C-alpha positions as a LaTeX table, in Angstrom:
\begin{tabular}{lrrr}
\hline
Residue & $x$ (\AA) & $y$ (\AA) & $z$ (\AA) \\
\hline
Met1 & 29.89 & $-12.30$ & 2.33 \\
Pro2 & 25.94 & $-13.45$ & 3.26 \\
Arg3 & 25.49 & $-16.76$ & 4.33 \\
Leu4 & 23.16 & $-18.32$ & 1.81 \\
Ser5 & 21.96 & $-21.94$ & 1.66 \\
Ala6 & 20.08 & $-23.44$ & $-1.60$ \\
Leu7 & 17.79 & $-26.14$ & $-1.32$ \\
Leu8 & 17.28 & $-27.88$ & $-4.66$ \\
Ala9 & 13.21 & $-28.66$ & $-5.02$ \\
Thr10 & 11.78 & $-31.60$ & $-5.90$ \\
Leu11 & 10.75 & $-30.92$ & $-9.36$ \\
Leu12 & 7.15 & $-30.48$ & $-10.18$ \\
Cys13 & 6.39 & $-31.78$ & $-14.10$ \\
Ala14 & 3.68 & $-29.41$ & $-15.79$ \\
Ser15 & 3.57 & $-31.53$ & $-19.28$ \\
Leu16 & 0.73 & $-34.18$ & $-20.35$ \\
Leu17 & 1.17 & $-37.97$ & $-19.54$ \\
Ala18 & 4.57 & $-37.26$ & $-18.78$ \\
Val19 & 5.29 & $-37.94$ & $-15.01$ \\
Pro20 & 6.56 & $-41.90$ & $-14.04$ \\
Ala21 & 7.06 & $-43.55$ & $-10.75$ \\
Val22 & 8.33 & $-41.24$ & $-7.85$ \\
Gln23 & 11.91 & $-42.61$ & $-6.70$ \\
Ala24 & 14.22 & $-41.72$ & $-3.97$ \\
Ala25 & 17.32 & $-39.72$ & $-4.11$ \\
Lys26 & 19.73 & $-37.58$ & $-2.29$ \\
Leu27 & 20.57 & $-34.14$ & $-1.31$ \\
Tyr28 & 23.62 & $-33.60$ & 0.12 \\
Arg29 & 24.19 & $-30.58$ & 2.73 \\
Trp30 & 27.75 & $-29.25$ & 4.13 \\
Thr31 & 29.44 & $-25.88$ & 5.95 \\
Asp32 & 32.92 & $-23.99$ & 4.64 \\
Arg33 & 35.18 & $-22.84$ & 6.35 \\
Ser34 & 33.19 & $-19.29$ & 6.09 \\
Gly35 & 30.57 & $-20.75$ & 7.23 \\
Ile36 & 28.17 & $-21.08$ & 4.60 \\
Ser37 & 26.18 & $-23.60$ & 3.82 \\
His38 & 26.25 & $-25.86$ & 0.34 \\
Tyr39 & 23.32 & $-28.06$ & $-0.77$ \\
Gly40 & 24.10 & $-30.00$ & $-3.98$ \\
Asp41 & 23.16 & $-33.38$ & $-5.75$ \\
Arg42 & 26.01 & $-34.96$ & $-5.43$ \\
Pro43 & 28.76 & $-34.56$ & $-2.41$ \\
Pro44 & 32.13 & $-32.12$ & $-2.47$ \\
Gly45 & 34.88 & $-33.23$ & $-4.63$ \\
Ala46 & 37.01 & $-31.86$ & $-1.59$ \\
Ala47 & 37.01 & $-32.78$ & 2.14 \\
Pro48 & 34.81 & $-29.80$ & 3.74 \\
Pro49 & 35.21 & $-28.52$ & 7.29 \\
Ser50 & 31.75 & $-30.07$ & 8.41 \\
Glu51 & 30.46 & $-33.74$ & 7.87 \\
Val52 & 28.11 & $-34.33$ & 4.87 \\
Gln53 & 24.58 & $-34.64$ & 6.07 \\
Val54 & 22.68 & $-36.90$ & 3.25 \\
Ile55 & 19.23 & $-36.07$ & 3.02 \\
Pro56 & 17.04 & $-38.21$ & 1.44 \\
Phe57 & 14.22 & $-36.66$ & $-0.71$ \\
Arg58 & 11.73 & $-38.35$ & $-3.30$ \\
Thr59 & 11.86 & $-36.99$ & $-7.02$ \\
Glu60 & 10.25 & $-37.63$ & $-10.61$ \\
Pro61 & 13.56 & $-39.92$ & $-12.32$ \\
Gly62 & 11.33 & $-38.76$ & $-15.42$ \\
Ala63 & 11.15 & $-34.72$ & $-15.05$ \\
Ile64 & 11.69 & $-33.15$ & $-17.70$ \\
Ala65 & 13.58 & $-30.16$ & $-16.13$ \\
Arg66 & 16.20 & $-30.93$ & $-14.02$ \\
Leu67 & 16.54 & $-27.81$ & $-11.25$ \\
Arg68 & 20.88 & $-26.84$ & $-10.38$ \\
Val69 & 21.84 & $-24.35$ & $-8.34$ \\
Gln70 & 25.68 & $-23.51$ & $-9.20$ \\
Gln71 & 27.58 & $-20.99$ & $-6.24$ \\
Asp72 & 29.35 & $-18.28$ & $-8.18$ \\
Gly73 & 31.28 & $-16.03$ & $-5.18$ \\
Asp74 & 28.83 & $-14.64$ & $-3.25$ \\
Arg75 & 25.77 & $-15.11$ & $-5.84$ \\
Tyr76 & 23.84 & $-18.41$ & $-6.61$ \\
Leu77 & 23.14 & $-19.56$ & $-10.07$ \\
Ala78 & 19.72 & $-21.40$ & $-10.83$ \\
Trp79 & 20.23 & $-23.79$ & $-13.72$ \\
Ala80 & 17.66 & $-25.14$ & $-15.63$ \\
Asp81 & 18.77 & $-28.47$ & $-17.65$ \\
Asn82 & 16.24 & $-29.93$ & $-20.65$ \\
Ser83 & 16.21 & $-33.73$ & $-20.24$ \\
Leu84 & 13.84 & $-33.68$ & $-23.74$ \\
Ser85 & 14.79 & $-33.96$ & $-27.34$ \\
Gly86 & 13.40 & $-30.96$ & $-27.61$ \\
Pro87 & 12.56 & $-27.19$ & $-26.51$ \\
Ile88 & 11.02 & $-26.92$ & $-23.18$ \\
Glu89 & 10.03 & $-23.62$ & $-21.04$ \\
Val90 & 10.64 & $-23.15$ & $-17.25$ \\
Arg91 & 9.76 & $-21.36$ & $-14.91$ \\
Leu92 & 11.63 & $-21.10$ & $-11.71$ \\
Asp93 & 9.65 & $-19.51$ & $-8.63$ \\
Phe94 & 10.62 & $-19.06$ & $-4.53$ \\
Thr95 & 8.97 & $-21.64$ & $-2.77$ \\
His96 & 10.75 & $-19.27$ & 0.46 \\
Ser97 & 12.90 & $-16.30$ & 0.62 \\
Asn98 & 14.51 & $-14.90$ & 3.36 \\
Asn99 & 17.00 & $-11.54$ & 2.37 \\
Ile100 & 17.31 & $-12.88$ & $-1.05$ \\
Ala101 & 16.30 & $-12.00$ & $-4.85$ \\
Gly102 & 16.66 & $-12.74$ & $-8.13$ \\
Ser103 & 17.76 & $-11.28$ & $-11.28$ \\
Pro104 & 15.30 & $-10.95$ & $-13.29$ \\
Ser105 & 12.67 & $-11.03$ & $-10.36$ \\
Leu106 & 10.98 & $-14.40$ & $-9.64$ \\
Pro107 & 8.85 & $-15.77$ & $-10.85$ \\
Ala108 & 11.26 & $-16.42$ & $-13.70$ \\
Tyr109 & 10.66 & $-17.73$ & $-16.98$ \\
Ala110 & 12.90 & $-19.10$ & $-19.63$ \\
Thr111 & 13.10 & $-21.64$ & $-22.97$ \\
Val112 & 15.53 & $-24.10$ & $-22.86$ \\
Ala113 & 17.04 & $-25.91$ & $-26.33$ \\
Ala114 & 17.05 & $-30.26$ & $-26.47$ \\
Arg115 & 18.84 & $-31.22$ & $-24.40$ \\
Gly116 & 20.36 & $-27.90$ & $-23.15$ \\
Ser117 & 20.87 & $-25.57$ & $-20.23$ \\
Ala118 & 19.96 & $-22.30$ & $-19.39$ \\
Val119 & 20.72 & $-19.71$ & $-16.65$ \\
Val120 & 16.88 & $-18.90$ & $-15.28$ \\
Ala121 & 17.78 & $-16.12$ & $-12.37$ \\
Val122 & 20.69 & $-15.25$ & $-10.93$ \\
Leu123 & 20.13 & $-15.07$ & $-6.54$ \\
Ser124 & 22.13 & $-12.83$ & $-4.66$ \\
Ala125 & 21.17 & $-11.12$ & $-1.26$ \\
Gln126 & 19.18 & $-7.92$ & $-0.97$ \\
Asp127 & 21.36 & $-6.44$ & 2.01 \\
Pro128 & 24.90 & $-8.27$ & 1.92 \\
Thr129 & 25.75 & $-7.41$ & 5.77 \\
Arg130 & 23.25 & $-10.17$ & 6.99 \\
Gly131 & 22.65 & $-13.80$ & 6.52 \\
Gly132 & 19.82 & $-14.71$ & 4.56 \\
Asp133 & 18.07 & $-18.36$ & 3.04 \\
Phe134 & 16.04 & $-19.71$ & 0.10 \\
Glu135 & 14.31 & $-22.47$ & $-1.21$ \\
Leu136 & 13.30 & $-22.89$ & $-5.01$ \\
Ser137 & 10.80 & $-24.62$ & $-7.40$ \\
Leu138 & 10.65 & $-25.16$ & $-10.94$ \\
Arg139 & 7.86 & $-26.33$ & $-12.99$ \\
Ser140 & 8.59 & $-26.83$ & $-16.92$ \\
Thr141 & 6.47 & $-27.52$ & $-20.31$ \\
Pro142 & 7.29 & $-29.13$ & $-23.49$ \\
Gly143 & 7.33 & $-26.76$ & $-26.53$ \\
Asp144 & 8.62 & $-23.23$ & $-27.40$ \\
Pro145 & 5.62 & $-21.10$ & $-26.45$ \\
Ala146 & 6.80 & $-18.97$ & $-29.91$ \\
Ala147 & 6.17 & $-21.44$ & $-31.55$ \\
Arg148 & 3.47 & $-20.83$ & $-34.21$ \\
Ala149 & 1.60 & $-24.14$ & $-35.67$ \\
Gln150 & 1.16 & $-24.49$ & $-39.48$ \\
Asn151 & $-1.73$ & $-25.99$ & $-41.68$ \\
Val152 & $-1.54$ & $-28.97$ & $-42.07$ \\
Asp153 & $-3.16$ & $-32.08$ & $-43.30$ \\
Tyr154 & $-2.31$ & $-35.26$ & $-40.89$ \\
Leu155 & $-2.21$ & $-39.36$ & $-41.93$ \\
Leu156 & $-3.90$ & $-41.36$ & $-39.98$ \\
Pro157 & $-2.01$ & $-42.72$ & $-37.60$ \\
Leu158 & $-3.03$ & $-46.10$ & $-37.45$ \\
Gln159 & $-1.92$ & $-49.35$ & $-40.08$ \\
Gln160 & $-5.74$ & $-50.24$ & $-40.78$ \\
Gln161 & $-7.97$ & $-49.83$ & $-43.26$ \\
Gln162 & $-11.61$ & $-50.05$ & $-40.79$ \\
Phe163 & $-11.24$ & $-47.62$ & $-37.95$ \\
Arg164 & $-13.36$ & $-46.00$ & $-35.63$ \\
Ile165 & $-13.58$ & $-42.91$ & $-33.48$ \\
Asp166 & $-14.20$ & $-43.31$ & $-30.54$ \\
Gln167 & $-14.07$ & $-39.55$ & $-28.94$ \\
Gly168 & $-13.17$ & $-36.87$ & $-30.46$ \\
Tyr169 & $-13.30$ & $-33.02$ & $-30.18$ \\
Gly170 & $-14.67$ & $-32.26$ & $-27.21$ \\
Gly171 & $-15.46$ & $-35.68$ & $-26.04$ \\
His172 & $-17.49$ & $-35.60$ & $-22.66$ \\
Phe173 & $-15.50$ & $-38.51$ & $-21.06$ \\
Ser174 & $-11.95$ & $-37.41$ & $-20.54$ \\
His175 & $-11.30$ & $-34.14$ & $-23.78$ \\
Thr176 & $-12.44$ & $-31.47$ & $-21.81$ \\
Glu177 & $-9.34$ & $-29.39$ & $-20.44$ \\
Pro178 & $-7.60$ & $-27.56$ & $-22.99$ \\
Glu179 & $-4.40$ & $-29.86$ & $-23.96$ \\
His180 & $-6.98$ & $-32.56$ & $-24.84$ \\
Arg181 & $-10.00$ & $-30.73$ & $-26.11$ \\
Tyr182 & $-8.71$ & $-31.02$ & $-29.45$ \\
Ala183 & $-7.66$ & $-35.01$ & $-29.47$ \\
Val184 & $-9.05$ & $-38.22$ & $-30.84$ \\
Asp185 & $-9.20$ & $-41.83$ & $-29.88$ \\
Phe186 & $-9.58$ & $-44.00$ & $-32.07$ \\
Ala187 & $-10.65$ & $-48.03$ & $-31.10$ \\
Ala188 & $-7.40$ & $-50.11$ & $-31.97$ \\
Asp189 & $-7.05$ & $-53.48$ & $-30.79$ \\
Ile190 & $-3.49$ & $-53.77$ & $-28.64$ \\
Gly191 & $-0.50$ & $-53.96$ & $-31.19$ \\
Thr192 & $-1.88$ & $-52.54$ & $-33.99$ \\
Pro193 & 0.94 & $-50.55$ & $-35.91$ \\
Val194 & 1.08 & $-46.91$ & $-34.97$ \\
Leu195 & 2.23 & $-44.24$ & $-37.57$ \\
Ala196 & 3.57 & $-41.06$ & $-37.28$ \\
Ala197 & 1.33 & $-38.51$ & $-38.70$ \\
Arg198 & 3.86 & $-36.05$ & $-40.17$ \\
Asp199 & 7.66 & $-35.29$ & $-39.91$ \\
Gly200 & 9.53 & $-34.69$ & $-36.87$ \\
Ser201 & 11.79 & $-35.26$ & $-34.08$ \\
Val202 & 10.99 & $-37.78$ & $-31.47$ \\
Met203 & 11.21 & $-35.51$ & $-28.37$ \\
Gln204 & 9.98 & $-37.74$ & $-25.32$ \\
Val205 & 8.77 & $-41.27$ & $-25.16$ \\
Glu206 & 7.39 & $-42.87$ & $-22.00$ \\
Ser207 & 7.56 & $-47.13$ & $-22.06$ \\
Asp208 & 7.61 & $-48.29$ & $-19.19$ \\
Phe209 & 4.30 & $-48.12$ & $-17.86$ \\
Asp210 & 2.36 & $-51.30$ & $-17.94$ \\
Lys211 & $-1.14$ & $-50.59$ & $-15.66$ \\
Ala212 & $-4.52$ & $-48.98$ & $-16.77$ \\
Gly213 & $-8.01$ & $-47.88$ & $-15.07$ \\
Leu214 & $-10.52$ & $-45.52$ & $-14.41$ \\
Asn215 & $-8.91$ & $-44.51$ & $-11.21$ \\
Leu216 & $-7.81$ & $-40.44$ & $-12.33$ \\
Glu217 & $-6.06$ & $-39.83$ & $-9.15$ \\
Lys218 & $-3.93$ & $-43.00$ & $-10.29$ \\
Phe219 & $-3.66$ & $-42.86$ & $-13.89$ \\
Gly220 & $-4.29$ & $-39.31$ & $-15.17$ \\
Asp221 & $-1.42$ & $-38.45$ & $-16.01$ \\
Arg222 & 0.08 & $-41.62$ & $-16.74$ \\
Ala223 & 0.69 & $-43.89$ & $-20.10$ \\
Asn224 & 3.16 & $-44.89$ & $-22.90$ \\
Phe225 & 4.01 & $-42.76$ & $-25.13$ \\
Val226 & 5.65 & $-40.66$ & $-27.83$ \\
Arg227 & 5.84 & $-37.02$ & $-28.50$ \\
Ile228 & 7.28 & $-35.77$ & $-31.86$ \\
Leu229 & 8.13 & $-32.50$ & $-32.67$ \\
His230 & 7.28 & $-30.78$ & $-35.79$ \\
Asp231 & 9.29 & $-28.66$ & $-38.05$ \\
Asp232 & 6.64 & $-25.29$ & $-36.70$ \\
Gly233 & 7.07 & $-26.34$ & $-33.09$ \\
Ser234 & 3.88 & $-28.00$ & $-32.87$ \\
Met235 & 4.07 & $-31.63$ & $-31.31$ \\
Ala236 & 2.26 & $-34.80$ & $-31.57$ \\
Leu237 & 1.43 & $-37.10$ & $-28.79$ \\
Tyr238 & 0.38 & $-41.26$ & $-29.54$ \\
Ala239 & $-0.68$ & $-42.14$ & $-26.29$ \\
His240 & $-2.13$ & $-45.42$ & $-24.78$ \\
Leu241 & 0.86 & $-47.60$ & $-26.02$ \\
Lys242 & 1.48 & $-51.17$ & $-25.85$ \\
Ala243 & 2.80 & $-52.06$ & $-22.45$ \\
Asp244 & 5.93 & $-54.44$ & $-23.45$ \\
Gly245 & 7.40 & $-53.24$ & $-26.53$ \\
Gly246 & 5.07 & $-50.24$ & $-27.63$ \\
Val247 & 7.75 & $-47.38$ & $-28.50$ \\
Leu248 & 9.52 & $-48.19$ & $-30.97$ \\
Val249 & 11.37 & $-45.33$ & $-31.76$ \\
Arg250 & 14.48 & $-43.36$ & $-29.56$ \\
Thr251 & 14.35 & $-39.92$ & $-28.65$ \\
Gly252 & 16.03 & $-37.73$ & $-31.63$ \\
Gln253 & 15.17 & $-40.08$ & $-33.98$ \\
Arg254 & 14.28 & $-38.29$ & $-37.05$ \\
Val255 & 11.02 & $-40.14$ & $-38.14$ \\
Arg256 & 9.02 & $-39.44$ & $-41.74$ \\
Ala257 & 5.00 & $-39.20$ & $-42.14$ \\
Gly258 & 3.38 & $-42.80$ & $-42.23$ \\
Gln259 & 6.79 & $-44.51$ & $-40.57$ \\
Gln260 & 5.89 & $-46.71$ & $-38.06$ \\
Ile261 & 6.75 & $-45.63$ & $-33.98$ \\
Gly262 & 4.54 & $-48.15$ & $-31.75$ \\
Leu263 & 1.92 & $-50.55$ & $-30.84$ \\
Ser264 & $-1.10$ & $-49.42$ & $-30.04$ \\
Gly265 & $-2.50$ & $-50.35$ & $-26.37$ \\
Asn266 & $-4.34$ & $-49.83$ & $-23.00$ \\
Thr267 & $-1.99$ & $-48.13$ & $-20.46$ \\
Gly268 & $-2.82$ & $-45.36$ & $-18.27$ \\
Phe269 & $-6.38$ & $-43.44$ & $-18.29$ \\
Ser270 & $-8.51$ & $-46.09$ & $-20.52$ \\
Thr271 & $-11.64$ & $-47.44$ & $-20.83$ \\
Gly272 & $-10.57$ & $-49.98$ & $-23.11$ \\
Pro273 & $-7.55$ & $-50.89$ & $-26.00$ \\
His274 & $-6.74$ & $-47.32$ & $-28.15$ \\
Leu275 & $-4.99$ & $-44.74$ & $-29.28$ \\
His276 & $-4.84$ & $-41.15$ & $-28.49$ \\
Phe277 & $-3.49$ & $-38.97$ & $-31.17$ \\
Ala278 & $-3.42$ & $-35.00$ & $-30.45$ \\
Val279 & $-1.80$ & $-32.01$ & $-31.67$ \\
Gln280 & $-0.11$ & $-29.66$ & $-29.23$ \\
Ile281 & 1.76 & $-26.60$ & $-28.92$ \\
Asn282 & 3.18 & $-24.15$ & $-25.63$ \\
Arg283 & 1.21 & $-20.94$ & $-25.12$ \\
Gly284 & 3.13 & $-19.74$ & $-22.23$ \\
Met285 & 3.74 & $-22.92$ & $-19.79$ \\
Lys286 & 0.52 & $-24.46$ & $-21.05$ \\
Leu287 & $-0.17$ & $-27.12$ & $-22.99$ \\
Glu288 & $-2.88$ & $-26.32$ & $-25.60$ \\
Ser289 & $-4.30$ & $-29.40$ & $-27.72$ \\
Ile290 & $-5.57$ & $-27.40$ & $-31.21$ \\
Pro291 & $-7.95$ & $-28.47$ & $-34.19$ \\
Phe292 & $-6.10$ & $-30.59$ & $-36.96$ \\
Arg293 & $-6.85$ & $-32.31$ & $-40.60$ \\
Met294 & $-6.76$ & $-35.06$ & $-41.17$ \\
Ser295 & $-7.28$ & $-37.64$ & $-43.79$ \\
Gly296 & $-7.55$ & $-41.84$ & $-44.29$ \\
Pro297 & $-8.07$ & $-44.75$ & $-46.90$ \\
Gln298 & $-11.54$ & $-43.01$ & $-48.30$ \\
Gly299 & $-10.60$ & $-39.41$ & $-47.59$ \\
Pro300 & $-10.84$ & $-36.12$ & $-44.68$ \\
Leu301 & $-12.05$ & $-37.49$ & $-41.25$ \\
Arg302 & $-14.89$ & $-35.80$ & $-39.52$ \\
Leu303 & $-12.91$ & $-35.14$ & $-36.20$ \\
Ser304 & $-15.78$ & $-34.26$ & $-33.94$ \\
Gly305 & $-18.21$ & $-36.24$ & $-31.51$ \\
Gly306 & $-18.01$ & $-39.22$ & $-30.25$ \\
Thr307 & $-17.83$ & $-40.30$ & $-26.51$ \\
Arg308 & $-15.85$ & $-43.55$ & $-24.89$ \\
\hline
\end{tabular}
C-alpha cells in the first residue's frame, strides 16, 4: 500500500460579497500501524499508534464549499460539501502532487446541489510501489453553470415612491467588472424596506458585517446581502444591507415578488447608503451580471448611466 497524505487546504471563496472574516481552525494529523499519514478536520475515533498532532490553520467560516478528503482503501475521495441553499460549481486543483493522480484529472469540476455533497475526484498513487503525497485547493462559485436566464420584468426592489439611480449599467466607479457590469445602485436611506424583485428561494445571506468605507482591499468583497435563486437558475443579489437587523429572511425560504426581505444600509465598499441590485449567472466558475428589465411606479426604468 502506498504511503499517502492529504492536506485539507484553506478553502478559497470565489463569490461576490461572500467572504466573511477569517477565523482559526484545526487540522489533525496521525499515523496508523501501516505507517500511513492521515489528516482530518476532527480527531480519529479510535486511538492511533502515533500521537495525534494538532495543526492550527486559518479558514473562512462562511465559505460556500468545504473540501473533505475521505480515505477509501488505497485511494482518497475528494468531496465538496455545499453550504448554500442553492447549487454551486466547484473546481478542485492540486497545489502539490507527488506520485498522485486524480480521476478525473485535476483540475476537476463538479456541480453540487443545494446543501448537497459530491465526489469531485478520486486520488490514487500512479506507482503503487512507492509513496506519495498531495495538497489540494477548492474554489467555488454560486449557481449552476447550465442555467439559462429568462427575459423577465423585475419589480423595483425598494418600498419608496421616489427613487434615484446613482450608478447604473457600466458605472465607472464600481460597475466595471463582469459580475457588476449590469448592476444598479439605488439611492436609499438606511432602513428603507428592501423587496424581492422576483419570486425565488433565499440561497445565501450575510448579516454580520457592520463596517463601510472606500478601502477596496478591506471592503471590496464584504457587505451584508441576500442572494435569491430564481427558478431559471439566475440569482438576484441585494447588497449593502443594514448592519443591525438588515436581513429579514433565512436561507431556504421561498419568497414572492414584492415581499420584504431586508432593510437598506451602508455596509461594505460604499460611498454612502444605497442598495446594490444585480442579476447574476454562473458562466463556468465565474459570476457574471446580466441585463434585466425593471418597472417602477411610473413604468419601465432606464437602468444605464449614472455614477456614484
